Amino acid sequence: MTLTLTVSEEVRALAPGFTHVAVEAHGLVNGPSTEAGAALLDDAARRLALRLDGRAPHEDPHMAAWRETYTAFGSKPSRTRNSAEALAKRALSDAGLPRINVLVDLYNAVSVAHLIPVGGEDLDRIRGGMSLVRAGGEEEFVTVAGGEEVVEHPDAGEVVWRDEAGVTCRRWNWRQGPRTRLTERTTSGLFLLESLAPMPVADVVRAAGELAELLEKFSPGARITVREPCSVS
């Protein structure tokens, strides 16, 4: 059954011009990072450097739009960067991009190459549909700190993704909780690409298509659907 994704009216008002494109995949094969996946991450870092042409990631117009939106819902974008800016910063550093597992490496490569926030959720761990909402502050976000499971609560007004069981990602796309992340046991996943104006919708669709091709290449026989873009205006 196709997962339902909804965007609340409060988020629509906050970020007109927001677009998301979902890639749904079943029959995936995950595992430890591979040399092929590492090569994709290295190539993504090279593509990013060409795209930025000497600028810092936050100077890109798309990343600047995300910083403005983070500020609008009360987050400090220099401390809690959107996922694409955080990855881009890593990609350009001496440390380079982390190697997590095959599926995460694939969507991180697409995120960095296109400078678009991309998230991955294990569909078997999602409870009900997913909604992008402004938090009331009482919602539960289960994460890990110091090796122990802890429960946090988002700030009131913070933009979060959530399902029926609680918050799955804080500050829009800043930090994903471990409950729904892609693990080496994942066989069904939802990959969400998110953009703001001034990025053209066609650019997000192109990035989603690239991700779908990579998923098919690394998981031959997987059933992959790229959904139509959902835009807020």
PDB file of C-alpha atoms in Angstrom:
ATOM      1  CA  MET A   1       0.000   0.000   0.000  1.00  0.00           C
ATOM      2  CA  THR A   2       1.311   3.442  -0.941  1.00  0.00           C
ATOM      3  CA  LEU A   3       2.341   5.569   2.017  1.00  0.00           C
ATOM      4  CA  THR A   4       0.323   8.775   2.456  1.00  0.00           C
ATOM      5  CA  LEU A   5       2.334  11.999   2.734  1.00  0.00           C
ATOM      6  CA  THR A   6       0.627  15.217   3.846  1.00  0.00           C
ATOM      7  CA  VAL A   7       1.815  18.787   4.389  1.00  0.00           C
ATOM      8  CA  SER A   8      -0.089  20.839   6.963  1.00  0.00           C
ATOM      9  CA  GLU A   9      -1.591  24.225   6.187  1.00  0.00           C
ATOM     10  CA  GLU A  10       0.748  25.810   8.750  1.00  0.00           C
ATOM     11  CA  VAL A  11       3.793  24.520   6.873  1.00  0.00           C
ATOM     12  CA  ARG A  12       2.275  25.570   3.550  1.00  0.00           C
ATOM     13  CA  ALA A  13       1.919  29.106   4.906  1.00  0.00           C
ATOM     14  CA  LEU A  14       5.474  29.092   6.231  1.00  0.00           C
ATOM     15  CA  ALA A  15       7.120  27.871   3.036  1.00  0.00           C
ATOM     16  CA  PRO A  16       5.276  28.641  -0.186  1.00  0.00           C
ATOM     17  CA  GLY A  17       7.269  27.131  -3.006  1.00  0.00           C
ATOM     18  CA  PHE A  18       8.132  23.971  -1.069  1.00  0.00           C
ATOM     19  CA  THR A  19       8.203  20.834  -3.230  1.00  0.00           C
ATOM     20  CA  HIS A  20       8.811  17.209  -2.390  1.00  0.00           C
ATOM     21  CA  VAL A  21       9.271  14.228  -4.664  1.00  0.00           C
ATOM     22  CA  ALA A  22       8.996  10.727  -3.195  1.00  0.00           C
ATOM     23  CA  VAL A  23      10.685   7.607  -4.542  1.00  0.00           C
ATOM     24  CA  GLU A  24       9.082   4.427  -3.209  1.00  0.00           C
ATOM     25  CA  ALA A  25      11.027   1.176  -3.538  1.00  0.00           C
ATOM     26  CA  HIS A  26      10.286  -2.439  -2.647  1.00  0.00           C
ATOM     27  CA  GLY A  27      12.529  -5.483  -2.952  1.00  0.00           C
ATOM     28  CA  LEU A  28      15.669  -3.561  -2.036  1.00  0.00           C
ATOM     29  CA  VAL A  29      18.930  -5.218  -1.104  1.00  0.00           C
ATOM     30  CA  ASN A  30      20.984  -3.340   1.463  1.00  0.00           C
ATOM     31  CA  GLY A  31      24.299  -4.106   3.109  1.00  0.00           C
ATOM     32  CA  PRO A  32      27.603  -2.566   4.196  1.00  0.00           C
ATOM     33  CA  SER A  33      29.078   0.224   2.094  1.00  0.00           C
ATOM     34  CA  THR A  34      30.813  -0.934  -1.070  1.00  0.00           C
ATOM     35  CA  GLU A  35      33.608   0.405  -3.230  1.00  0.00           C
ATOM     36  CA  ALA A  36      31.035   1.245  -5.907  1.00  0.00           C
ATOM     37  CA  GLY A  37      29.003   3.273  -3.431  1.00  0.00           C
ATOM     38  CA  ALA A  38      32.125   5.016  -2.162  1.00  0.00           C
ATOM     39  CA  ALA A  39      33.020   5.955  -5.738  1.00  0.00           C
ATOM     40  CA  LEU A  40      29.573   7.535  -6.135  1.00  0.00           C
ATOM     41  CA  LEU A  41      30.115   9.601  -2.993  1.00  0.00           C
ATOM     42  CA  ASP A  42      33.522  10.768  -4.238  1.00  0.00           C
ATOM     43  CA  ASP A  43      32.014  11.687  -7.604  1.00  0.00           C
ATOM     44  CA  ALA A  44      29.197  13.568  -5.862  1.00  0.00           C
ATOM     45  CA  ALA A  45      31.763  15.631  -3.950  1.00  0.00           C
ATOM     46  CA  ARG A  46      33.458  16.521  -7.252  1.00  0.00           C
ATOM     47  CA  ARG A  47      30.113  17.489  -8.799  1.00  0.00           C
ATOM     48  CA  LEU A  48      29.344  19.640  -5.769  1.00  0.00           C
ATOM     49  CA  ALA A  49      32.672  21.471  -6.022  1.00  0.00           C
ATOM     50  CA  LEU A  50      31.966  22.272  -9.676  1.00  0.00           C
ATOM     51  CA  ARG A  51      28.461  23.435  -8.809  1.00  0.00           C
ATOM     52  CA  LEU A  52      29.621  25.763  -6.048  1.00  0.00           C
ATOM     53  CA  ASP A  53      32.649  27.068  -7.995  1.00  0.00           C
ATOM     54  CA  GLY A  54      34.461  28.276  -4.894  1.00  0.00           C
ATOM     55  CA  ARG A  55      31.423  29.367  -2.903  1.00  0.00           C
ATOM     56  CA  ALA A  56      30.552  27.979   0.515  1.00  0.00           C
ATOM     57  CA  PRO A  57      27.464  25.700   0.544  1.00  0.00           C
ATOM     58  CA  HIS A  58      25.342  28.234   2.420  1.00  0.00           C
ATOM     59  CA  GLU A  59      25.966  30.790  -0.347  1.00  0.00           C
ATOM     60  CA  ASP A  60      24.083  28.671  -2.868  1.00  0.00           C
ATOM     61  CA  PRO A  61      20.617  30.227  -3.461  1.00  0.00           C
ATOM     62  CA  HIS A  62      18.818  26.977  -2.597  1.00  0.00           C
ATOM     63  CA  MET A  63      20.708  26.583   0.676  1.00  0.00           C
ATOM     64  CA  ALA A  64      20.122  30.271   1.453  1.00  0.00           C
ATOM     65  CA  ALA A  65      16.377  29.657   1.057  1.00  0.00           C
ATOM     66  CA  TRP A  66      16.536  26.768   3.517  1.00  0.00           C
ATOM     67  CA  ARG A  67      18.407  28.983   6.005  1.00  0.00           C
ATOM     68  CA  GLU A  68      15.678  31.629   5.733  1.00  0.00           C
ATOM     69  CA  THR A  69      12.996  29.009   6.323  1.00  0.00           C
ATOM     70  CA  TYR A  70      14.809  27.518   9.320  1.00  0.00           C
ATOM     71  CA  THR A  71      15.037  31.000  10.814  1.00  0.00           C
ATOM     72  CA  ALA A  72      11.314  31.524  10.180  1.00  0.00           C
ATOM     73  CA  PHE A  73      10.359  28.591  12.424  1.00  0.00           C
ATOM     74  CA  GLY A  74      12.833  29.506  15.155  1.00  0.00           C
ATOM     75  CA  SER A  75      15.909  27.385  14.404  1.00  0.00           C
ATOM     76  CA  LYS A  76      19.410  28.789  14.053  1.00  0.00           C
ATOM     77  CA  PRO A  77      20.577  27.596  10.610  1.00  0.00           C
ATOM     78  CA  SER A  78      24.260  28.022  11.403  1.00  0.00           C
ATOM     79  CA  ARG A  79      23.874  25.537  14.282  1.00  0.00           C
ATOM     80  CA  THR A  80      21.219  23.193  12.892  1.00  0.00           C
ATOM     81  CA  ARG A  81      21.906  22.995   9.175  1.00  0.00           C
ATOM     82  CA  ASN A  82      19.522  21.343   6.774  1.00  0.00           C
ATOM     83  CA  SER A  83      20.726  17.889   5.785  1.00  0.00           C
ATOM     84  CA  ALA A  84      22.014  18.896   2.344  1.00  0.00           C
ATOM     85  CA  GLU A  85      24.116  21.769   3.670  1.00  0.00           C
ATOM     86  CA  ALA A  86      25.519  19.597   6.463  1.00  0.00           C
ATOM     87  CA  LEU A  87      26.499  16.865   3.988  1.00  0.00           C
ATOM     88  CA  ALA A  88      27.953  19.395   1.563  1.00  0.00           C
ATOM     89  CA  LYS A  89      30.113  20.841   4.312  1.00  0.00           C
ATOM     90  CA  ARG A  90      31.384  17.320   5.087  1.00  0.00           C
ATOM     91  CA  ALA A  91      31.974  16.594   1.414  1.00  0.00           C
ATOM     92  CA  LEU A  92      34.239  19.617   1.029  1.00  0.00           C
ATOM     93  CA  SER A  93      36.199  18.926   4.225  1.00  0.00           C
ATOM     94  CA  ASP A  94      39.260  16.748   4.672  1.00  0.00           C
ATOM     95  CA  ALA A  95      37.070  14.162   6.422  1.00  0.00           C
ATOM     96  CA  GLY A  96      34.896  13.681   3.335  1.00  0.00           C
ATOM     97  CA  LEU A  97      31.502  12.013   3.247  1.00  0.00           C
ATOM     98  CA  PRO A  98      30.700   9.210   5.707  1.00  0.00           C
ATOM     99  CA  ARG A  99      30.080   5.672   4.481  1.00  0.00           C
ATOM    100  CA  ILE A 100      26.957   4.294   6.189  1.00  0.00           C
ATOM    101  CA  ASN A 101      25.409   1.473   4.151  1.00  0.00           C
ATOM    102  CA  VAL A 102      24.563   0.945   0.491  1.00  0.00           C
ATOM    103  CA  LEU A 103      21.140   2.633   0.484  1.00  0.00           C
ATOM    104  CA  VAL A 104      22.159   5.594   2.622  1.00  0.00           C
ATOM    105  CA  ASP A 105      25.289   6.099   0.528  1.00  0.00           C
ATOM    106  CA  LEU A 106      23.164   6.232  -2.630  1.00  0.00           C
ATOM    107  CA  TYR A 107      20.781   8.889  -1.399  1.00  0.00           C
ATOM    108  CA  ASN A 108      23.585  10.882   0.230  1.00  0.00           C
ATOM    109  CA  ALA A 109      25.403  10.931  -3.114  1.00  0.00           C
ATOM    110  CA  VAL A 110      22.319  12.313  -4.863  1.00  0.00           C
ATOM    111  CA  SER A 111      21.789  14.874  -2.096  1.00  0.00           C
ATOM    112  CA  VAL A 112      25.345  16.189  -2.373  1.00  0.00           C
ATOM    113  CA  ALA A 113      25.542  16.164  -6.164  1.00  0.00           C
ATOM    114  CA  HIS A 114      22.286  18.111  -6.536  1.00  0.00           C
ATOM    115  CA  LEU A 115      22.425  20.057  -3.239  1.00  0.00           C
ATOM    116  CA  ILE A 116      18.947  18.844  -2.269  1.00  0.00           C
ATOM    117  CA  PRO A 117      17.927  17.472   1.150  1.00  0.00           C
ATOM    118  CA  VAL A 118      17.153  13.764   0.738  1.00  0.00           C
ATOM    119  CA  GLY A 119      15.898  11.428   3.448  1.00  0.00           C
ATOM    120  CA  GLY A 120      15.301   7.702   3.562  1.00  0.00           C
ATOM    121  CA  GLU A 121      12.699   5.893   5.655  1.00  0.00           C
ATOM    122  CA  ASP A 122      12.197   2.160   6.204  1.00  0.00           C
ATOM    123  CA  LEU A 123       8.603   1.653   5.122  1.00  0.00           C
ATOM    124  CA  ASP A 124       8.186  -1.359   7.395  1.00  0.00           C
ATOM    125  CA  ARG A 125       8.907   0.845  10.420  1.00  0.00           C
ATOM    126  CA  ILE A 126       6.530   3.681   9.567  1.00  0.00           C
ATOM    127  CA  ARG A 127       3.235   3.649  11.456  1.00  0.00           C
ATOM    128  CA  GLY A 128       0.343   4.992   9.394  1.00  0.00           C
ATOM    129  CA  GLY A 129       0.942   7.942   7.082  1.00  0.00           C
ATOM    130  CA  MET A 130       3.588  10.635   7.383  1.00  0.00           C
ATOM    131  CA  SER A 131       2.847  14.315   7.919  1.00  0.00           C
ATOM    132  CA  LEU A 132       4.950  17.468   7.769  1.00  0.00           C
ATOM    133  CA  VAL A 133       3.631  19.679  10.577  1.00  0.00           C
ATOM    134  CA  ARG A 134       4.560  22.414  13.000  1.00  0.00           C
ATOM    135  CA  ALA A 135       5.045  20.766  16.369  1.00  0.00           C
ATOM    136  CA  GLY A 136       3.073  21.606  19.464  1.00  0.00           C
ATOM    137  CA  GLY A 137       6.050  20.690  21.656  1.00  0.00           C
ATOM    138  CA  GLU A 138       4.543  17.645  23.350  1.00  0.00           C
ATOM    139  CA  GLU A 139       5.393  15.162  20.574  1.00  0.00           C
ATOM    140  CA  GLU A 140       7.962  12.451  21.288  1.00  0.00           C
ATOM    141  CA  PHE A 141      11.168  12.067  19.318  1.00  0.00           C
ATOM    142  CA  VAL A 142      13.096   8.948  20.290  1.00  0.00           C
ATOM    143  CA  THR A 143      16.827   9.222  19.643  1.00  0.00           C
ATOM    144  CA  VAL A 144      20.114   7.950  21.070  1.00  0.00           C
ATOM    145  CA  ALA A 145      22.533   9.938  23.230  1.00  0.00           C
ATOM    146  CA  GLY A 146      25.619   8.476  24.867  1.00  0.00           C
ATOM    147  CA  GLY A 147      24.617   5.027  23.705  1.00  0.00           C
ATOM    148  CA  GLU A 148      21.280   5.229  25.514  1.00  0.00           C
ATOM    149  CA  GLU A 149      17.788   5.703  24.093  1.00  0.00           C
ATOM    150  CA  VAL A 150      16.348   9.060  25.120  1.00  0.00           C
ATOM    151  CA  VAL A 151      13.102  10.895  24.373  1.00  0.00           C
ATOM    152  CA  GLU A 152      13.270  14.499  23.200  1.00  0.00           C
ATOM    153  CA  HIS A 153      10.477  16.934  22.467  1.00  0.00           C
ATOM    154  CA  PRO A 154      10.613  19.350  19.534  1.00  0.00           C
ATOM    155  CA  ASP A 155      10.261  23.043  20.168  1.00  0.00           C
ATOM    156  CA  ALA A 156       6.796  24.484  19.770  1.00  0.00           C
ATOM    157  CA  GLY A 157       6.441  25.688  16.196  1.00  0.00           C
ATOM    158  CA  GLU A 158       9.325  23.568  14.936  1.00  0.00           C
ATOM    159  CA  VAL A 159       8.686  21.860  11.588  1.00  0.00           C
ATOM    160  CA  VAL A 160       8.844  18.066  11.895  1.00  0.00           C
ATOM    161  CA  TRP A 161       7.994  14.940   9.956  1.00  0.00           C
ATOM    162  CA  ARG A 162       5.923  12.529  12.025  1.00  0.00           C
ATOM    163  CA  ASP A 163       3.871   9.353  11.779  1.00  0.00           C
ATOM    164  CA  GLU A 164       1.302   7.895  14.171  1.00  0.00           C
ATOM    165  CA  ALA A 165       4.016   6.737  16.585  1.00  0.00           C
ATOM    166  CA  GLY A 166       5.838  10.060  16.924  1.00  0.00           C
ATOM    167  CA  VAL A 167       8.341  12.384  15.285  1.00  0.00           C
ATOM    168  CA  THR A 168      10.554  10.744  12.676  1.00  0.00           C
ATOM    169  CA  CYS A 169      12.694  13.770  11.772  1.00  0.00           C
ATOM    170  CA  ARG A 170      13.285  17.014  13.658  1.00  0.00           C
ATOM    171  CA  ARG A 171      13.671  20.505  12.213  1.00  0.00           C
ATOM    172  CA  TRP A 172      12.278  19.501   8.852  1.00  0.00           C
ATOM    173  CA  ASN A 173      15.264  17.458   7.646  1.00  0.00           C
ATOM    174  CA  TRP A 174      17.933  18.100  10.248  1.00  0.00           C
ATOM    175  CA  ARG A 175      17.987  14.931  12.361  1.00  0.00           C
ATOM    176  CA  GLN A 176      16.280  11.613  11.671  1.00  0.00           C
ATOM    177  CA  GLY A 177      15.347   9.299  14.506  1.00  0.00           C
ATOM    178  CA  PRO A 178      16.772   5.766  14.603  1.00  0.00           C
ATOM    179  CA  ARG A 179      13.345   4.084  14.591  1.00  0.00           C
ATOM    180  CA  THR A 180      12.731   4.564  10.870  1.00  0.00           C
ATOM    181  CA  ARG A 181      16.217   4.849   9.444  1.00  0.00           C
ATOM    182  CA  LEU A 182      17.454   2.522   6.707  1.00  0.00           C
ATOM    183  CA  THR A 183      19.431  -0.407   8.089  1.00  0.00           C
ATOM    184  CA  GLU A 184      21.134  -3.351   6.439  1.00  0.00           C
ATOM    185  CA  ARG A 185      17.884  -5.294   6.972  1.00  0.00           C
ATOM    186  CA  THR A 186      15.755  -2.782   5.059  1.00  0.00           C
ATOM    187  CA  THR A 187      13.918  -4.154   2.013  1.00  0.00           C
ATOM    188  CA  SER A 188      11.322  -1.399   1.435  1.00  0.00           C
ATOM    189  CA  GLY A 189      12.137   2.288   1.535  1.00  0.00           C
ATOM    190  CA  LEU A 190      10.723   5.741   0.933  1.00  0.00           C
ATOM    191  CA  PHE A 191      13.185   8.362  -0.257  1.00  0.00           C
ATOM    192  CA  LEU A 192      12.059  11.969   0.043  1.00  0.00           C
ATOM    193  CA  LEU A 193      13.690  14.794  -1.920  1.00  0.00           C
ATOM    194  CA  GLU A 194      12.779  18.284  -0.676  1.00  0.00           C
ATOM    195  CA  SER A 195      13.298  21.679  -2.258  1.00  0.00           C
ATOM    196  CA  LEU A 196      12.372  25.323  -1.885  1.00  0.00           C
ATOM    197  CA  ALA A 197      12.108  28.113  -4.421  1.00  0.00           C
ATOM    198  CA  PRO A 198      14.204  29.231  -6.291  1.00  0.00           C
ATOM    199  CA  MET A 199      15.142  25.646  -7.219  1.00  0.00           C
ATOM    200  CA  PRO A 200      13.112  24.608 -10.290  1.00  0.00           C
ATOM    201  CA  VAL A 201      10.813  21.639  -9.751  1.00  0.00           C
ATOM    202  CA  ALA A 202      12.369  20.034 -12.827  1.00  0.00           C
ATOM    203  CA  ASP A 203      15.715  19.880 -10.999  1.00  0.00           C
ATOM    204  CA  VAL A 204      14.176  17.936  -8.110  1.00  0.00           C
ATOM    205  CA  VAL A 205      12.464  15.545 -10.522  1.00  0.00           C
ATOM    206  CA  ARG A 206      15.779  15.003 -12.320  1.00  0.00           C
ATOM    207  CA  ALA A 207      17.518  14.186  -9.025  1.00  0.00           C
ATOM    208  CA  ALA A 208      14.726  11.746  -8.102  1.00  0.00           C
ATOM    209  CA  GLY A 209      15.160  10.018 -11.443  1.00  0.00           C
ATOM    210  CA  GLU A 210      18.879   9.656 -10.836  1.00  0.00           C
ATOM    211  CA  LEU A 211      18.217   8.126  -7.430  1.00  0.00           C
ATOM    212  CA  ALA A 212      15.679   5.700  -8.906  1.00  0.00           C
ATOM    213  CA  GLU A 213      18.239   4.573 -11.492  1.00  0.00           C
ATOM    214  CA  LEU A 214      20.854   4.000  -8.787  1.00  0.00           C
ATOM    215  CA  LEU A 215      18.419   2.005  -6.656  1.00  0.00           C
ATOM    216  CA  GLU A 216      17.606  -0.184  -9.648  1.00  0.00           C
ATOM    217  CA  LYS A 217      21.291  -0.664 -10.401  1.00  0.00           C
ATOM    218  CA  PHE A 218      22.202  -1.670  -6.850  1.00  0.00           C
ATOM    219  CA  SER A 219      19.005  -3.681  -6.237  1.00  0.00           C
ATOM    220  CA  PRO A 220      18.198  -5.369  -9.559  1.00  0.00           C
ATOM    221  CA  GLY A 221      14.550  -6.355  -9.742  1.00  0.00           C
ATOM    222  CA  ALA A 222      13.389  -3.857  -7.127  1.00  0.00           C
ATOM    223  CA  ARG A 223       9.973  -2.281  -7.724  1.00  0.00           C
ATOM    224  CA  ILE A 224      10.575   1.457  -7.870  1.00  0.00           C
ATOM    225  CA  THR A 225       8.048   4.253  -8.295  1.00  0.00           C
ATOM    226  CA  VAL A 226       8.860   7.949  -8.618  1.00  0.00           C
ATOM    227  CA  ARG A 227       5.798   9.866  -7.492  1.00  0.00           C
ATOM    228  CA  GLU A 228       4.639  13.093  -9.072  1.00  0.00           C
ATOM    229  CA  PRO A 229       6.106  16.202  -7.401  1.00  0.00           C
ATOM    230  CA  CYS A 230       3.961  17.701  -4.661  1.00  0.00           C
ATOM    231  CA  SER A 231       4.324  21.483  -4.658  1.00  0.00           C
ATOM    232  CA  VAL A 232       3.072  24.062  -2.175  1.00  0.00           C
ATOM    233  CA  SER A 233       1.948  27.378  -3.596  1.00  0.00           C
TER     234      SER A 233
END
